[in-house]
Amino acid sequence: MSDPAEIGILLYPRAQLAAIHGLTDLFQVASRLAAGGEAEARPALRVSHWQEGPDSGAIERVFDTHPGWPGRPGILILPPSLGAPITPEAAAAPARWLSARQAEGATLCSVCAGAFLLAETGLLAGRTATTHWTYTETLARRFPDVRVDTDRLVIDDGDLITAGGLMAWTDLGLKLVDRLMGPTVMLKTARFLLVDPPGREQRYYSSFAPPLQHGDQPILKAQHWLQATGARDVSLAAMAGRAGLEERTFLRRFRKATGLKPTEYCQQLRVGKAREMLELTSRTIDQVAWDVGYEDAGAFRKVFQKVMGLTPGEYRSRFGTARGKTIRD
């Protein structure tokens, strides 16, 4: 029987306790619901809290719903802060620790001002991230290489997830439950907690969750590169070179680690970006195709329908939220 998925929450200076305890409760509710109420059932989720030691400076586990069990978090959450964003000095030790965990395959998530600590790792460089709307200019000024989009409540970029305002921890929590245990358990959790998850019951909202904890470091390095570049203008030779492997070896190890061919993996990443544009902008489908790396809009339509089960136009009709809003180049 597999071990439960572990979600860690980092208690950095001035982190919001309500979010820390709320997320802990949300995940434990989801775990109990997934077990069907069976008291002796093996938990689906394990929750741990991590904090910098007052003397050692090392990041230590200070709370665990299942103490003594082996393993480490596959997902780490940086909760909101009720104070000013964390300073670079205070962020130094946890940022190094977070970077090391991400390099091992952990998915890093932030809520509200937690984005400042996530950005201190350098991992958000070239990525799009959200935070509380009042921090828009502050985050953009402090980290000019991060694309800040605070019109978005949650931005799921596969290995990095950022959520907006103080209470967006509920949205992030439900998204993670959906990712780890599926929409049925997510909906049960939302109903139990009386939290409304609009649209989450549709299978089309499920995001591609790239497998990152396979232990193959060269392949993981290539995955992080693909995520950061949006898999645009990539070739097998470029991917293999990024991994430092011969092409045939790369193909074999990539398929073993991710369960997908590199072309299929890149399609998933591109379709994920396209879904965001179709939902949130009024760009034409041809423009969307070009923006995500397809010179042939017809080929893009075929790939999108293959992955999503809907044409791009059908997807936009169902889930588009833009009303005359066009993003210009």
XYZ file of C-alpha atoms in Angstrom:
329
model
C 0.000 0.000 0.000
C 1.438 3.398 -0.978
C 2.301 6.037 1.581
C -0.014 9.044 1.877
C 0.902 12.177 -0.037
C 2.573 14.640 2.322
C 1.828 18.359 2.177
C 4.175 20.609 4.142
C 3.365 24.132 5.337
C 6.255 26.500 6.065
C 5.883 28.680 9.167
C 8.003 31.671 8.201
C 8.080 34.928 10.234
C 4.635 36.584 10.532
C 2.891 33.840 8.557
C -0.881 33.899 9.050
C -1.831 31.284 11.635
C -5.451 31.119 10.445
C -4.308 29.951 7.009
C -1.822 27.461 8.474
C -4.421 25.838 10.710
C -7.188 26.211 8.102
C -5.180 24.388 5.457
C -4.277 21.689 7.965
C -7.961 21.192 8.764
C -8.974 21.252 5.089
C -6.498 18.522 4.155
C -7.444 16.372 7.138
C -11.135 16.696 6.237
C -10.333 15.673 2.663
C -8.284 12.706 3.888
C -11.123 11.547 6.124
C -13.704 11.923 3.362
C -11.478 10.007 0.944
C -11.376 7.157 3.457
C -15.172 7.044 3.553
C -15.272 7.743 7.269
C -13.406 4.547 8.164
C -11.459 5.333 11.325
C -8.834 2.657 10.684
C -8.333 3.441 7.004
C -4.886 4.546 5.867
C -4.913 8.340 5.403
C -4.784 9.737 1.895
C -2.953 12.884 3.012
C -0.326 13.673 5.615
C 0.192 17.275 6.762
C 3.374 18.618 8.304
C 4.559 22.045 9.494
C 8.149 23.225 9.004
C 10.014 26.073 10.691
C 13.519 27.486 10.948
C 15.150 26.356 14.187
C 15.919 29.197 16.624
C 19.454 27.966 17.258
C 20.483 25.739 14.362
C 18.940 27.820 11.576
C 17.944 24.575 9.856
C 14.392 24.074 8.642
C 12.821 21.485 10.931
C 9.576 19.546 11.063
C 7.631 20.955 14.050
C 4.242 19.302 13.513
C 3.133 16.118 11.793
C -0.281 14.499 11.547
C 1.532 11.149 11.337
C 4.776 11.513 13.300
C 7.457 8.940 12.824
C 6.439 7.952 9.321
C 9.173 8.087 6.659
C 9.085 10.398 3.677
C 9.147 14.109 2.904
C 6.619 16.602 1.505
C 5.881 16.414 -2.200
C 4.086 19.765 -1.928
C 5.166 22.762 0.161
C 2.932 25.751 0.890
C 4.014 29.282 1.837
C 0.952 30.759 3.604
C -0.101 34.427 3.654
C 1.413 37.010 5.964
C -0.452 39.648 7.938
C 2.660 41.787 8.155
C 4.905 43.340 5.553
C 6.392 40.960 2.955
C 9.365 38.975 4.213
C 12.731 40.679 3.861
C 15.562 39.184 1.779
C 17.563 38.639 4.958
C 14.780 36.717 6.718
C 14.055 34.768 3.531
C 17.628 33.598 2.918
C 17.613 30.301 4.844
C 14.079 29.163 3.943
C 14.624 30.141 0.299
C 17.701 27.905 0.094
C 15.773 25.061 1.688
C 12.822 25.537 -0.683
C 15.119 25.550 -3.722
C 16.649 22.275 -2.590
C 13.233 20.689 -2.104
C 12.084 21.864 -5.543
C 15.223 20.404 -7.087
C 14.209 17.077 -5.541
C 10.774 17.250 -7.179
C 8.591 19.084 -4.664
C 5.865 21.417 -5.943
C 6.072 24.855 -4.293
C 2.931 26.913 -3.599
C 2.414 30.410 -2.211
C -0.589 32.375 -1.000
C -0.773 36.184 -0.933
C 2.500 37.623 0.462
C 3.983 34.131 0.481
C 4.860 34.913 -3.147
C 7.704 37.136 -1.909
C 9.395 34.202 -0.178
C 8.820 32.019 -3.239
C 10.327 34.710 -5.473
C 13.407 34.908 -3.232
C 14.286 31.384 -4.403
C 14.741 32.710 -7.946
C 12.417 30.016 -9.257
C 9.745 32.507 -10.354
C 12.132 34.230 -12.773
C 10.461 34.333 -16.183
C 7.246 32.881 -14.758
C 3.822 34.412 -14.181
C 2.729 34.720 -10.566
C -0.065 36.260 -8.539
C -0.286 37.748 -5.059
C -2.620 40.096 -3.181
C -3.593 42.991 -5.443
C -2.159 45.545 -3.013
C 1.290 43.999 -3.522
C 1.255 44.196 -7.333
C 3.732 47.044 -7.704
C 5.844 45.955 -4.740
C 6.351 42.422 -6.072
C 7.023 43.667 -9.622
C 9.536 46.247 -8.423
C 11.372 43.875 -6.086
C 11.433 41.015 -8.615
C 11.423 42.584 -12.110
C 12.014 39.199 -13.776
C 8.644 37.883 -12.502
C 5.533 38.484 -14.603
C 3.007 39.658 -12.004
C -0.673 39.116 -12.858
C -2.903 39.930 -9.910
C -6.052 39.714 -12.027
C -5.730 35.971 -11.482
C -6.773 34.247 -8.262
C -4.703 31.085 -8.753
C -1.935 30.465 -11.273
C -1.043 26.789 -11.593
C 2.252 26.490 -13.443
C 2.772 22.823 -12.719
C 5.729 22.800 -10.350
C 4.944 26.277 -8.972
C 1.481 27.444 -7.880
C 0.655 30.949 -6.650
C -2.633 32.144 -5.155
C -3.845 35.695 -4.599
C -5.529 37.249 -1.558
C -5.506 36.316 2.108
C -8.375 33.835 1.832
C -7.143 32.284 -1.411
C -5.680 29.479 0.710
C -9.110 27.837 0.426
C -8.865 27.891 -3.379
C -5.313 26.572 -3.285
C -6.260 23.864 -0.799
C -9.130 22.626 -2.941
C -6.955 22.719 -6.068
C -4.397 20.512 -4.339
C -7.094 18.107 -3.144
C -8.348 17.924 -6.738
C -4.807 17.275 -7.981
C -4.012 14.582 -5.412
C -7.377 12.855 -4.916
C -9.610 13.954 -7.783
C -12.695 16.143 -8.231
C -15.076 13.894 -6.297
C -13.172 14.207 -3.018
C -12.554 17.897 -3.708
C -16.284 18.541 -4.098
C -17.105 16.563 -0.957
C -14.542 18.622 0.935
C -15.919 21.901 -0.406
C -19.471 20.934 0.542
C -18.449 19.806 4.022
C -16.656 23.111 4.629
C -19.381 25.160 2.880
C -16.821 26.544 0.445
C -18.110 27.203 -3.063
C -15.816 25.863 -5.827
C -17.421 27.339 -8.969
C -16.736 25.278 -12.065
C -14.471 22.828 -10.288
C -16.807 19.930 -10.861
C -16.086 20.026 -14.583
C -13.369 17.654 -15.730
C -12.064 20.371 -18.034
C -10.772 22.288 -15.020
C -8.366 19.523 -14.076
C -4.852 20.776 -14.740
C -1.946 18.754 -16.026
C 0.152 17.834 -12.992
C 3.617 16.892 -14.243
C 5.176 14.010 -12.292
C 8.204 15.471 -10.537
C 9.093 13.007 -7.793
C 10.463 10.223 -9.956
C 14.043 10.670 -8.729
C 15.680 11.037 -12.161
C 17.540 14.335 -11.725
C 18.566 14.906 -15.388
C 14.952 14.411 -16.512
C 13.711 16.669 -13.704
C 16.134 19.357 -14.879
C 14.669 19.125 -18.386
C 11.119 19.269 -16.979
C 11.834 22.451 -15.047
C 13.282 23.990 -18.208
C 10.227 23.014 -20.264
C 7.929 24.471 -17.604
C 9.836 27.744 -17.512
C 9.892 28.123 -21.309
C 6.327 26.956 -21.902
C 7.750 24.188 -24.129
C 8.029 26.678 -26.992
C 10.464 26.111 -29.837
C 11.950 23.015 -28.231
C 13.466 20.039 -29.978
C 14.463 16.581 -28.854
C 18.099 17.598 -29.177
C 17.549 20.660 -26.990
C 15.729 18.654 -24.315
C 18.363 15.933 -24.304
C 21.097 18.576 -24.146
C 19.415 20.271 -21.192
C 19.336 16.896 -19.420
C 22.917 16.137 -20.437
C 21.909 12.844 -22.047
C 22.195 11.201 -25.455
C 18.890 11.454 -27.338
C 17.953 7.760 -27.241
C 18.786 7.561 -23.546
C 16.786 10.730 -22.897
C 13.725 9.339 -24.709
C 13.804 6.123 -22.711
C 14.334 7.787 -19.341
C 11.811 10.572 -19.999
C 9.078 8.062 -20.843
C 9.924 6.000 -17.772
C 9.936 9.033 -15.447
C 6.839 10.858 -16.724
C 4.771 8.188 -18.461
C 4.690 10.385 -21.568
C 6.716 10.871 -24.708
C 8.450 14.274 -24.788
C 6.112 15.416 -27.576
C 3.042 14.428 -25.533
C 4.441 16.160 -22.468
C 5.066 19.372 -24.409
C 1.541 19.203 -25.827
C 0.129 19.018 -22.308
C 2.111 22.076 -21.244
C 1.119 24.083 -24.317
C -2.553 23.149 -24.017
C -2.456 24.244 -20.369
C -1.210 27.686 -21.419
C -3.798 27.824 -24.202
C -6.627 27.038 -21.775
C -5.660 30.047 -19.667
C -5.762 32.340 -22.704
C -9.074 30.921 -23.917
C -10.613 31.380 -20.479
C -9.252 34.813 -19.659
C -8.636 36.736 -22.893
C -10.388 37.585 -26.144
C -7.438 36.725 -28.362
C -8.435 34.818 -31.466
C -7.791 31.096 -31.555
C -5.142 31.638 -34.223
C -3.410 34.144 -31.932
C -3.602 31.715 -29.008
C -2.105 28.975 -31.176
C 0.802 31.212 -32.135
C 1.345 32.399 -28.544
C 1.739 28.862 -27.219
C 4.121 27.822 -29.969
C 2.050 26.503 -32.895
C 2.687 28.075 -36.293
C -0.135 25.959 -37.774
C -3.455 26.845 -36.102
C -5.048 23.737 -37.601
C -2.490 21.519 -35.883
C -3.145 23.378 -32.624
C -6.896 22.725 -32.903
C -6.298 19.004 -33.435
C -3.940 18.733 -30.463
C -6.248 20.753 -28.206
C -9.263 18.583 -29.027
C -7.224 15.423 -28.535
C -6.098 16.525 -25.067
C -9.282 18.236 -23.836
C -12.101 16.491 -25.710
C -13.344 19.906 -26.876
C -12.338 22.198 -29.702
C -10.763 25.504 -28.602
C -13.978 27.298 -29.592
C -16.165 24.933 -27.581
C -13.853 25.279 -24.583
C -14.028 29.083 -24.740
C -17.820 29.017 -25.082
C -18.128 26.955 -21.898
C -15.427 28.443 -19.721
C -14.341 31.791 -21.136
C -14.685 34.688 -18.698
C -13.318 37.545 -20.846
C -15.873 40.148 -21.871
C -14.413 42.218 -24.668
C -10.997 42.085 -23.027
C -8.095 41.656 -25.419
C -4.462 41.320 -24.419
C -2.276 43.045 -26.942
C 1.276 42.075 -27.728
